[in-house]
mmCIF file of C-alpha atoms in Angstrom:
data_model
loop_
_atom_site.group_PDB
_atom_site.id
_atom_site.type_symbol
_atom_site.label_atom_id
_atom_site.label_comp_id
_atom_site.label_asym_id
_atom_site.label_seq_id
_atom_site.Cartn_x
_atom_site.Cartn_y
_atom_site.Cartn_z
ATOM 1 C CA MET A 12 -6.880 36.750 -59.371
ATOM 2 C CA LEU A 13 -5.050 33.630 -58.212
ATOM 3 C CA LEU A 14 -2.166 35.741 -56.918
ATOM 4 C CA ALA A 15 -4.549 37.884 -54.871
ATOM 5 C CA VAL A 16 -6.128 34.795 -53.333
ATOM 6 C CA ALA A 17 -2.713 33.354 -52.415
ATOM 7 C CA VAL A 18 -1.592 36.639 -50.811
ATOM 8 C CA ALA A 19 -4.833 36.858 -48.835
ATOM 9 C CA SER A 20 -4.369 33.265 -47.648
ATOM 10 C CA VAL A 21 -0.832 33.945 -46.407
ATOM 11 C CA LEU A 22 -1.932 37.115 -44.601
ATOM 12 C CA TRP A 23 -4.837 35.264 -42.994
ATOM 13 C CA SER A 24 -2.513 32.438 -41.801
ATOM 14 C CA ARG A 25 -0.122 34.923 -40.228
ATOM 15 C CA ALA A 26 -2.964 36.732 -38.533
ATOM 16 C CA ALA A 27 -4.340 33.446 -37.180
ATOM 17 C CA ARG A 28 -0.909 32.508 -35.774
ATOM 18 C CA ALA A 29 -0.593 35.931 -34.180
ATOM 19 C CA ASP A 30 -3.988 35.489 -32.553
ATOM 20 C CA ASP A 31 -2.961 32.067 -31.169
ATOM 21 C CA GLU A 32 0.241 33.442 -29.658
ATOM 22 C CA ASP A 33 0.096 35.367 -26.402
ATOM 23 C CA PRO A 34 1.827 38.701 -27.103
ATOM 24 C CA TYR A 35 2.159 39.372 -23.363
ATOM 25 C CA ALA A 36 3.566 35.980 -22.279
ATOM 26 C CA GLU A 37 7.183 37.175 -22.430
ATOM 27 C CA ASP A 38 6.318 40.334 -20.506
ATOM 28 C CA ARG A 39 4.607 38.318 -17.775
ATOM 29 C CA ALA A 40 7.560 35.929 -17.504
ATOM 30 C CA SER A 41 9.952 38.881 -17.228
ATOM 31 C CA ALA A 42 7.786 40.464 -14.546
ATOM 32 C CA ALA A 43 7.719 37.179 -12.593
ATOM 33 C CA ARG A 44 11.533 36.942 -12.746
ATOM 34 C CA SER A 45 11.867 40.526 -11.591
ATOM 35 C CA GLU A 46 9.427 39.914 -8.726
ATOM 36 C CA ALA A 47 11.352 36.774 -7.729
ATOM 37 C CA GLU A 48 14.682 38.655 -7.730
ATOM 38 C CA GLU A 49 13.267 41.399 -5.537
ATOM 39 C CA ALA A 50 11.779 38.902 -3.074
ATOM 40 C CA PHE A 51 15.043 36.959 -2.979
ATOM 41 C CA ALA A 52 16.987 40.152 -2.233
ATOM 42 C CA ARG A 53 14.623 40.883 0.670
ATOM 43 C CA GLY A 54 15.166 37.343 1.925
ATOM 44 C CA GLU A 55 18.952 37.711 1.768
ATOM 45 C CA SER A 56 18.798 40.973 3.731
ATOM 46 C CA ALA A 57 16.550 39.394 6.394
ATOM 47 C CA ARG A 58 18.784 36.301 6.625
ATOM 48 C CA ARG A 59 21.922 38.369 7.200
ATOM 49 C CA ALA A 60 20.066 40.239 9.965
ATOM 50 C CA GLY A 61 18.919 36.987 11.582
ATOM 51 C CA ARG A 62 15.221 37.653 10.914
ATOM 52 C CA TRP A 63 14.409 34.099 9.904
ATOM 53 C CA ASP A 64 10.612 34.451 9.796
ATOM 54 C CA GLU A 65 10.867 37.368 7.405
ATOM 55 C CA ALA A 66 13.529 35.555 5.378
ATOM 56 C CA ALA A 67 11.350 32.464 4.999
ATOM 57 C CA VAL A 68 8.377 34.541 3.795
ATOM 58 C CA SER A 69 10.522 36.377 1.227
ATOM 59 C CA TYR A 70 12.267 33.228 -0.021
ATOM 60 C CA ARG A 71 8.898 31.482 -0.408
ATOM 61 C CA SER A 72 7.597 34.398 -2.488
ATOM 62 C CA ALA A 73 10.683 34.192 -4.696
ATOM 63 C CA TRP A 74 10.363 30.431 -5.129
ATOM 64 C CA GLU A 75 6.636 30.589 -5.955
ATOM 65 C CA ALA A 76 7.262 33.314 -8.548
ATOM 66 C CA ASP A 77 10.246 31.501 -10.109
ATOM 67 C CA PRO A 78 10.961 27.929 -8.834
ATOM 68 C CA ARG A 79 14.757 28.011 -9.065
ATOM 69 C CA PRO A 80 16.783 25.472 -7.041
ATOM 70 C CA GLU A 81 18.672 28.172 -5.128
ATOM 71 C CA PHE A 82 15.397 29.792 -4.017
ATOM 72 C CA ALA A 83 14.098 26.435 -2.732
ATOM 73 C CA GLY A 84 17.390 25.784 -0.928
ATOM 74 C CA GLU A 85 17.486 29.132 0.873
ATOM 75 C CA LEU A 86 13.826 28.674 1.843
ATOM 76 C CA GLY A 87 14.686 25.248 3.270
ATOM 77 C CA LEU A 88 17.605 26.595 5.313
ATOM 78 C CA SER A 89 15.371 29.338 6.744
ATOM 79 C CA GLU A 90 12.751 26.747 7.730
ATOM 80 C CA LEU A 91 15.493 24.620 9.278
ATOM 81 C CA ALA A 92 16.566 27.585 11.437
ATOM 82 C CA LEU A 93 12.924 27.972 12.531
ATOM 83 C CA GLY A 94 12.579 24.281 13.463
ATOM 84 C CA ARG A 95 10.151 23.472 10.627
ATOM 85 C CA PHE A 96 11.991 20.277 9.810
ATOM 86 C CA ARG A 97 9.483 18.626 7.466
ATOM 87 C CA ASP A 98 9.113 21.712 5.250
ATOM 88 C CA ALA A 99 12.876 22.246 5.362
ATOM 89 C CA ALA A 100 13.579 18.681 4.222
ATOM 90 C CA GLU A 101 11.109 18.918 1.335
ATOM 91 C CA HIS A 102 12.467 22.237 0.018
ATOM 92 C CA LEU A 103 16.126 21.282 0.463
ATOM 93 C CA ARG A 104 15.538 17.996 -1.359
ATOM 94 C CA ALA A 105 13.803 19.901 -4.184
ATOM 95 C CA SER A 106 16.831 22.191 -4.472
ATOM 96 C CA LEU A 107 19.181 19.207 -4.903
ATOM 97 C CA LEU A 108 17.199 17.379 -7.607
ATOM 98 C CA ASP A 109 19.383 19.138 -10.192
ATOM 99 C CA PRO A 110 22.716 19.624 -8.365
ATOM 100 C CA GLU A 111 24.533 20.708 -11.539
ATOM 101 C CA SER A 112 22.498 23.937 -11.585
ATOM 102 C CA LEU A 113 23.904 25.015 -8.191
ATOM 103 C CA ALA A 114 27.217 26.592 -7.305
ATOM 104 C CA PRO A 115 29.461 24.186 -5.333
ATOM 105 C CA ALA A 116 29.221 26.253 -2.141
ATOM 106 C CA ALA A 117 25.411 26.366 -2.304
ATOM 107 C CA ARG A 118 25.269 22.647 -3.049
ATOM 108 C CA ARG A 119 27.355 21.882 0.051
ATOM 109 C CA ARG A 120 25.212 24.141 2.253
ATOM 110 C CA PHE A 121 21.951 22.618 1.001
ATOM 111 C CA SER A 122 23.270 19.037 1.303
ATOM 112 C CA GLU A 123 24.375 19.580 4.881
ATOM 113 C CA GLY A 124 21.055 21.256 5.694
ATOM 114 C CA LEU A 125 19.133 18.319 4.229
ATOM 115 C CA ARG A 126 21.109 15.861 6.369
ATOM 116 C CA ARG A 127 20.301 17.863 9.509
ATOM 117 C CA ALA A 128 16.594 18.089 8.609
ATOM 118 C CA GLU A 129 16.338 14.378 7.767
ATOM 119 C CA ARG A 130 17.591 13.458 11.236
ATOM 120 C CA GLU A 131 14.421 15.034 12.672
ATOM 121 C CA VAL A 132 11.787 13.620 10.295
ATOM 122 C CA ALA A 133 10.833 10.356 8.627
ATOM 123 C CA PRO A 134 10.894 9.820 4.853
ATOM 124 C CA ALA A 135 7.946 7.893 3.406
ATOM 125 C CA THR A 136 7.285 6.243 0.042
ATOM 126 C CA ILE A 137 3.641 5.768 -0.966
ATOM 127 C CA ALA A 138 2.726 3.279 -3.714
ATOM 128 C CA VAL A 139 -0.791 3.596 -5.178
ATOM 129 C CA SER A 140 -2.607 0.865 -7.104
ATOM 130 C CA ARG A 141 -4.511 3.519 -9.135
ATOM 131 C CA PRO A 142 -2.099 6.290 -10.248
ATOM 132 C CA GLU A 143 -5.009 8.594 -11.117
ATOM 133 C CA ALA A 144 -6.117 8.625 -7.461
ATOM 134 C CA GLU A 145 -5.654 11.719 -5.294
ATOM 135 C CA VAL A 146 -3.336 11.032 -2.335
ATOM 136 C CA PHE A 147 -3.470 12.601 1.130
ATOM 137 C CA ILE A 148 -1.518 12.216 4.377
ATOM 138 C CA ASP A 149 -3.422 13.334 7.464
ATOM 139 C CA GLY A 150 -5.720 15.377 5.196
ATOM 140 C CA ARG A 151 -2.801 17.170 3.496
ATOM 141 C CA ARG A 152 -2.942 16.742 -0.274
ATOM 142 C CA ILE A 153 0.205 15.128 -1.684
ATOM 143 C CA GLY A 154 -0.750 14.932 -5.354
ATOM 144 C CA ARG A 155 -2.326 12.797 -8.055
ATOM 145 C CA GLY A 156 -1.349 11.184 -11.348
ATOM 146 C CA GLN A 157 1.651 9.190 -10.060
ATOM 147 C CA ALA A 158 2.137 5.556 -9.079
ATOM 148 C CA ASN A 159 4.398 6.496 -6.152
ATOM 149 C CA TYR A 160 5.312 9.497 -4.032
ATOM 150 C CA PHE A 161 8.247 10.365 -1.770
ATOM 151 C CA VAL A 162 7.477 12.717 1.125
ATOM 152 C CA TYR A 163 8.669 13.631 4.612
ATOM 153 C CA VAL A 164 6.467 13.362 7.704
ATOM 154 C CA GLU A 165 6.881 14.139 11.380
ATOM 155 C CA PRO A 166 7.589 11.129 13.652
ATOM 156 C CA GLY A 167 4.414 9.530 15.025
ATOM 157 C CA ARG A 168 1.141 8.030 13.806
ATOM 158 C CA HIS A 169 -0.205 9.069 10.411
ATOM 159 C CA GLU A 170 -2.852 8.020 7.915
ATOM 160 C CA ALA A 171 -2.363 7.828 4.154
ATOM 161 C CA ARG A 172 -5.503 7.919 2.009
ATOM 162 C CA GLY A 173 -6.187 7.526 -1.701
ATOM 163 C CA ARG A 174 -9.411 8.853 -3.261
ATOM 164 C CA LEU A 175 -10.829 8.207 -6.712
ATOM 165 C CA GLU A 176 -14.337 8.615 -8.071
ATOM 166 C CA GLY A 177 -16.068 5.247 -8.284
ATOM 167 C CA TYR A 178 -13.627 3.552 -5.885
ATOM 168 C CA ALA A 179 -13.636 2.972 -2.158
ATOM 169 C CA ASP A 180 -10.944 5.013 -0.403
ATOM 170 C CA GLY A 181 -7.650 3.210 0.113
ATOM 171 C CA VAL A 182 -6.582 3.882 3.704
ATOM 172 C CA SER A 183 -3.350 2.866 5.409
ATOM 173 C CA PRO A 184 -2.405 3.985 8.942
ATOM 174 C CA PHE A 185 1.348 3.867 9.595
ATOM 175 C CA GLU A 186 3.911 4.676 12.255
ATOM 176 C CA ALA A 187 6.738 7.015 11.217
ATOM 177 C CA ARG A 188 10.054 6.732 13.048
ATOM 178 C CA ARG A 189 12.703 9.434 12.996
ATOM 179 C CA GLY A 190 15.336 8.769 10.344
ATOM 180 C CA LEU A 191 13.726 5.531 9.071
ATOM 181 C CA GLU A 192 11.884 5.308 5.738
ATOM 182 C CA ALA A 193 8.271 4.118 5.882
ATOM 183 C CA MET A 194 6.739 2.304 2.902
ATOM 184 C CA ILE A 195 2.973 2.540 2.494
ATOM 185 C CA GLY A 196 0.698 0.795 0.010
ATOM 186 C CA LEU A 197 -2.722 2.132 -0.975
ATOM 187 C CA HIS A 198 -5.035 -0.330 -2.730
ATOM 188 C CA LEU A 199 -8.299 1.068 -4.133
ATOM 189 C CA GLU A 200 -11.211 -1.285 -4.902
ATOM 190 C CA PRO A 201 -14.126 -0.385 -7.220
ATOM 191 C CA LYS A 202 -17.324 0.387 -5.366
ATOM 192 C CA PRO A 203 -20.060 -2.254 -5.767
ATOM 193 C CA PRO A 204 -22.971 -1.225 -8.001
ATOM 194 C CA PRO A 205 -25.957 0.219 -6.104
ATOM 195 C CA ALA A 206 -28.538 -2.377 -5.052
ATOM 196 C CA LEU A 207 -31.806 -2.356 -6.976
ATOM 197 C CA ALA A 208 -35.025 -1.701 -5.067
ATOM 198 C CA PRO A 209 -37.057 -4.897 -4.577
ATOM 199 C CA ARG A 210 -40.134 -5.288 -6.748
ATOM 200 C CA ALA A 211 -43.568 -5.062 -5.125
ATOM 201 C CA PRO A 212 -45.132 -8.519 -4.665
ATOM 202 C CA VAL A 213 -47.939 -9.436 -7.052
ATOM 203 C CA PRO A 214 -51.189 -10.293 -5.189
ATOM 204 C CA ALA A 215 -52.094 -13.971 -5.406
ATOM 205 C CA ALA A 216 -55.295 -14.886 -7.214
ATOM 206 C CA ALA A 217 -56.252 -17.463 -4.612
ATOM 207 C CA ALA A 218 -55.632 -17.855 -0.911
ATOM 208 C CA PRO A 219 -52.377 -19.658 -0.270
ATOM 209 C CA SER A 220 -52.472 -23.144 1.115
ATOM 210 C CA PRO A 221 -51.439 -23.575 4.734
ATOM 211 C CA PRO A 222 -47.677 -23.965 5.180
ATOM 212 C CA GLN A 223 -46.386 -27.483 5.240
ATOM 213 C CA SER A 224 -44.041 -28.666 7.926
ATOM 214 C CA PRO A 225 -40.641 -29.478 6.474
ATOM 215 C CA SER A 226 -39.977 -33.155 6.002
ATOM 216 C CA PRO A 227 -37.159 -34.631 8.057
ATOM 217 C CA ARG A 228 -35.560 -35.622 4.749
ATOM 218 C CA ASP A 229 -35.641 -32.047 3.387
ATOM 219 C CA PRO A 230 -32.138 -30.540 3.175
ATOM 220 C CA ALA A 231 -31.293 -27.883 5.714
ATOM 221 C CA PRO A 232 -31.328 -24.294 4.426
ATOM 222 C CA ASP A 233 -28.063 -22.916 3.172
ATOM 223 C CA ARG A 234 -26.266 -21.215 6.062
ATOM 224 C CA GLY A 235 -23.638 -19.455 3.968
ATOM 225 C CA PRO A 236 -20.533 -20.133 1.960
ATOM 226 C CA ALA A 237 -18.551 -23.273 2.495
ATOM 227 C CA ALA A 238 -15.018 -23.172 3.846
ATOM 228 C CA GLY A 239 -13.623 -23.514 0.313
ATOM 229 C CA THR A 240 -15.483 -20.418 -0.859
ATOM 230 C CA VAL A 241 -14.173 -18.283 1.997
ATOM 231 C CA LEU A 242 -10.616 -19.478 1.475
ATOM 232 C CA ARG A 243 -10.655 -19.010 -2.285
ATOM 233 C CA VAL A 244 -12.265 -15.575 -2.276
ATOM 234 C CA SER A 245 -10.067 -14.179 0.484
ATOM 235 C CA GLY A 246 -6.879 -15.772 -0.861
ATOM 236 C CA LEU A 247 -7.329 -14.546 -4.428
ATOM 237 C CA ALA A 248 -8.289 -11.061 -3.219
ATOM 238 C CA VAL A 249 -5.172 -10.778 -1.031
ATOM 239 C CA ALA A 250 -3.039 -12.104 -3.907
ATOM 240 C CA SER A 251 -4.387 -9.457 -6.290
ATOM 241 C CA ALA A 252 -3.725 -6.732 -3.725
ATOM 242 C CA GLY A 253 -0.160 -8.015 -3.275
ATOM 243 C CA VAL A 254 0.455 -7.904 -7.025
ATOM 244 C CA ALA A 255 -0.845 -4.321 -7.206
ATOM 245 C CA LEU A 256 1.379 -3.168 -4.340
ATOM 246 C CA GLY A 257 4.379 -5.053 -5.710
ATOM 247 C CA THR A 258 3.931 -3.274 -9.037
ATOM 248 C CA GLY A 259 3.836 0.091 -7.289
ATOM 249 C CA PHE A 260 7.010 -0.638 -5.330
ATOM 250 C CA ALA A 261 8.736 -1.924 -8.497
ATOM 251 C CA LEU A 262 7.907 1.301 -10.343
ATOM 252 C CA ALA A 263 9.193 3.347 -7.416
ATOM 253 C CA ALA A 264 12.425 1.317 -7.360
ATOM 254 C CA ALA A 265 12.904 1.805 -11.103
ATOM 255 C CA ALA A 266 12.471 5.573 -10.746
ATOM 256 C CA ARG A 267 15.013 5.692 -7.904
ATOM 257 C CA GLY A 268 17.405 3.557 -9.943
ATOM 258 C CA ASP A 269 17.213 5.878 -12.963
ATOM 259 C CA LYS A 270 17.915 8.918 -10.782
ATOM 260 C CA ALA A 271 20.819 7.130 -9.072
ATOM 261 C CA GLU A 272 22.353 6.230 -12.442
ATOM 262 C CA ALA A 273 22.045 9.806 -13.695
ATOM 263 C CA GLN A 274 23.581 11.119 -10.464
ATOM 264 C CA ALA A 275 26.465 8.617 -10.677
ATOM 265 C CA ASN A 276 27.181 9.642 -14.285
ATOM 266 C CA ALA A 277 27.279 13.302 -13.250
ATOM 267 C CA ILE A 278 29.751 12.536 -10.442
ATOM 268 C CA HIS A 279 31.972 10.506 -12.782
ATOM 269 C CA ARG A 280 31.975 13.280 -15.370
ATOM 270 C CA ARG A 281 33.229 15.755 -12.758
ATOM 271 C CA GLY A 282 35.807 13.596 -10.974
ATOM 272 C CA GLY A 283 36.286 10.368 -12.928
ATOM 273 C CA LEU A 284 35.369 6.822 -11.949
ATOM 274 C CA ALA A 285 37.185 7.157 -8.603
ATOM 275 C CA ALA A 286 35.577 10.506 -7.734
ATOM 276 C CA CYS A 287 34.078 9.202 -4.493
ATOM 277 C CA VAL A 288 37.507 8.743 -2.888
ATOM 278 C CA TYR A 289 38.112 12.527 -2.959
ATOM 279 C CA PRO A 290 36.739 14.825 -0.211
ATOM 280 C CA GLU A 291 35.314 17.389 -2.644
ATOM 281 C CA HIS A 292 32.816 14.783 -3.917
ATOM 282 C CA ALA A 293 31.877 13.406 -0.477
ATOM 283 C CA ASP A 294 28.489 15.125 -0.292
ATOM 284 C CA ALA A 295 27.406 14.030 -3.760
ATOM 285 C CA CYS A 296 28.585 10.457 -3.168
ATOM 286 C CA ALA A 297 26.791 10.255 0.180
ATOM 287 C CA ALA A 298 23.548 11.408 -1.469
ATOM 288 C CA LEU A 299 24.098 8.796 -4.204
ATOM 289 C CA ALA A 300 24.558 6.054 -1.590
ATOM 290 C CA ASP A 301 21.325 7.098 0.149
ATOM 291 C CA ARG A 302 19.424 6.931 -3.150
ATOM 292 C CA LYS A 303 20.819 3.473 -3.921
ATOM 293 C CA ARG A 304 19.797 2.202 -0.476
ATOM 294 C CA ALA A 305 16.274 3.528 -1.029
ATOM 295 C CA ARG A 306 16.164 1.759 -4.405
ATOM 296 C CA ASP A 307 17.302 -1.534 -2.855
ATOM 297 C CA THR A 308 14.688 -1.244 -0.081
ATOM 298 C CA LEU A 309 11.908 -0.698 -2.629
ATOM 299 C CA GLU A 310 13.086 -3.639 -4.730
ATOM 300 C CA THR A 311 13.015 -5.870 -1.643
ATOM 301 C CA ALA A 312 9.478 -4.701 -0.818
ATOM 302 C CA ALA A 313 8.360 -5.383 -4.400
ATOM 303 C CA TRP A 314 9.762 -8.929 -4.397
ATOM 304 C CA ALA A 315 8.237 -9.612 -0.977
ATOM 305 C CA SER A 316 4.836 -8.444 -2.261
ATOM 306 C CA PHE A 317 5.075 -10.575 -5.407
ATOM 307 C CA MET A 318 6.245 -13.681 -3.524
ATOM 308 C CA GLY A 319 3.577 -13.290 -0.845
ATOM 309 C CA ALA A 320 0.908 -12.860 -3.516
ATOM 310 C CA GLY A 321 2.149 -15.983 -5.321
ATOM 311 C CA VAL A 322 2.079 -18.137 -2.185
ATOM 312 C CA VAL A 323 -1.386 -16.973 -1.149
ATOM 313 C CA GLY A 324 -2.723 -17.349 -4.694
ATOM 314 C CA ALA A 325 -1.310 -20.882 -4.997
ATOM 315 C CA VAL A 326 -2.936 -21.942 -1.730
ATOM 316 C CA ALA A 327 -6.267 -20.458 -2.834
ATOM 317 C CA ILE A 328 -6.175 -22.249 -6.199
ATOM 318 C CA SER A 329 -5.107 -25.561 -4.679
ATOM 319 C CA SER A 330 -8.143 -25.426 -2.386
ATOM 320 C CA PHE A 331 -10.263 -26.571 -5.343
ATOM 321 C CA TRP A 332 -8.830 -30.053 -4.729
ATOM 322 C CA TRP A 333 -8.711 -30.322 -0.954
ATOM 323 C CA ALA A 334 -11.350 -27.865 0.400
ATOM 324 C CA PRO A 335 -15.138 -28.435 0.426
ATOM 325 C CA ALA A 336 -16.951 -27.569 -2.785
ATOM 326 C CA PRO A 337 -18.458 -24.075 -2.788
ATOM 327 C CA ARG A 338 -22.176 -23.496 -2.488
ATOM 328 C CA ALA A 339 -24.167 -20.871 -4.325
ATOM 329 C CA SER A 340 -23.993 -17.862 -2.029
ATOM 330 C CA ALA A 341 -23.329 -14.137 -2.295
ATOM 331 C CA VAL A 342 -19.932 -13.242 -0.894
ATOM 332 C CA HIS A 343 -18.482 -9.757 -1.262
ATOM 333 C CA PRO A 344 -14.718 -9.561 -0.650
ATOM 334 C CA VAL A 345 -13.057 -6.241 0.202
ATOM 335 C CA PRO A 346 -9.259 -6.775 0.184
ATOM 336 C CA PHE A 347 -6.831 -4.527 1.984
ATOM 337 C CA ALA A 348 -3.051 -4.712 1.952
ATOM 338 C CA THR A 349 -0.048 -2.652 2.990
ATOM 339 C CA VAL A 350 3.617 -3.439 3.354
ATOM 340 C CA GLU A 351 2.908 -4.088 7.046
ATOM 341 C CA GLY A 352 0.164 -6.652 6.457
ATOM 342 C CA GLY A 353 -2.993 -7.414 4.570
ATOM 343 C CA GLY A 354 -6.262 -9.275 4.604
ATOM 344 C CA VAL A 355 -9.775 -9.371 3.268
ATOM 345 C CA LEU A 356 -13.097 -8.246 4.713
ATOM 346 C CA LEU A 357 -15.864 -10.641 3.639
ATOM 347 C CA ALA A 358 -19.438 -9.372 3.568
ATOM 348 C CA GLY A 359 -22.228 -11.925 3.349
ATOM 349 C CA VAL A 360 -24.458 -14.229 5.384
ATOM 350 C CA TRP A 361 -22.869 -17.031 7.349
#
């Protein structure tokens, strides 16, 4: 009896595992690879014939079916030939995130293509105070769930926006210049709770007495917050925004630094510690130098944000000693800050 129960238990466990597994997952993956290979072959044929529009469509189909680095690189080169510089830069950069997976000739072609595309666009780093926010540039969704993003944009005026339920949108207009990296900070503030409807007045039991003229000795009505209140609220709000942006830039710098270290180790494994003096490693070393410069720029922005926040916060706190004492008044600060400037919008009655 016990043996029968044990055998039944084992058979039931195996059946449950079989139900959990998808018996067709491997077939679907194989079909996707086959579809990607066919689309890539069509793209290669169109590229050799100079039909760049057709090549780009086929390479995109291959990349979406199977996101291999070589598919992204060929798609980027097709977009470069068509003058779609922003898309070309994004796909060529994606192809070079894992350079070891590419053949040396393909790596050189994609690196050179990325340099040509980057001369026509502007790279941008976006730091977000709330990583769970959804990020957009000019209405185009960039992503969500990250503290920072690296993208390419066309030269000119743009608007970065962060959206999160329960928070006011973080908005930062910026000017993108060809070949120069823009750094944008998005600071999201919680929305104030909804105002309660005023209660209906209770009727008086007796007629009110006639109003009395105010005595000359009566204090004047409160006209709003004192200078100390305005200074303290605005200063502390700007300081908090600076700390949030500095944290975002510091995280972005750390991520760039980790990638630069991994890339340097890969170069040294291939050519030794002096690999960068040899021509065959010139492309990889140039890309490494660019990544290190981006890391240094982000670190500088982070320190500037932290130092600015510290100075503003110190001035705000010191105002308790030298500024007028605050009065009881409702002041609603709405801070905003970017790497190009910052401030606070104060809502209240003055």
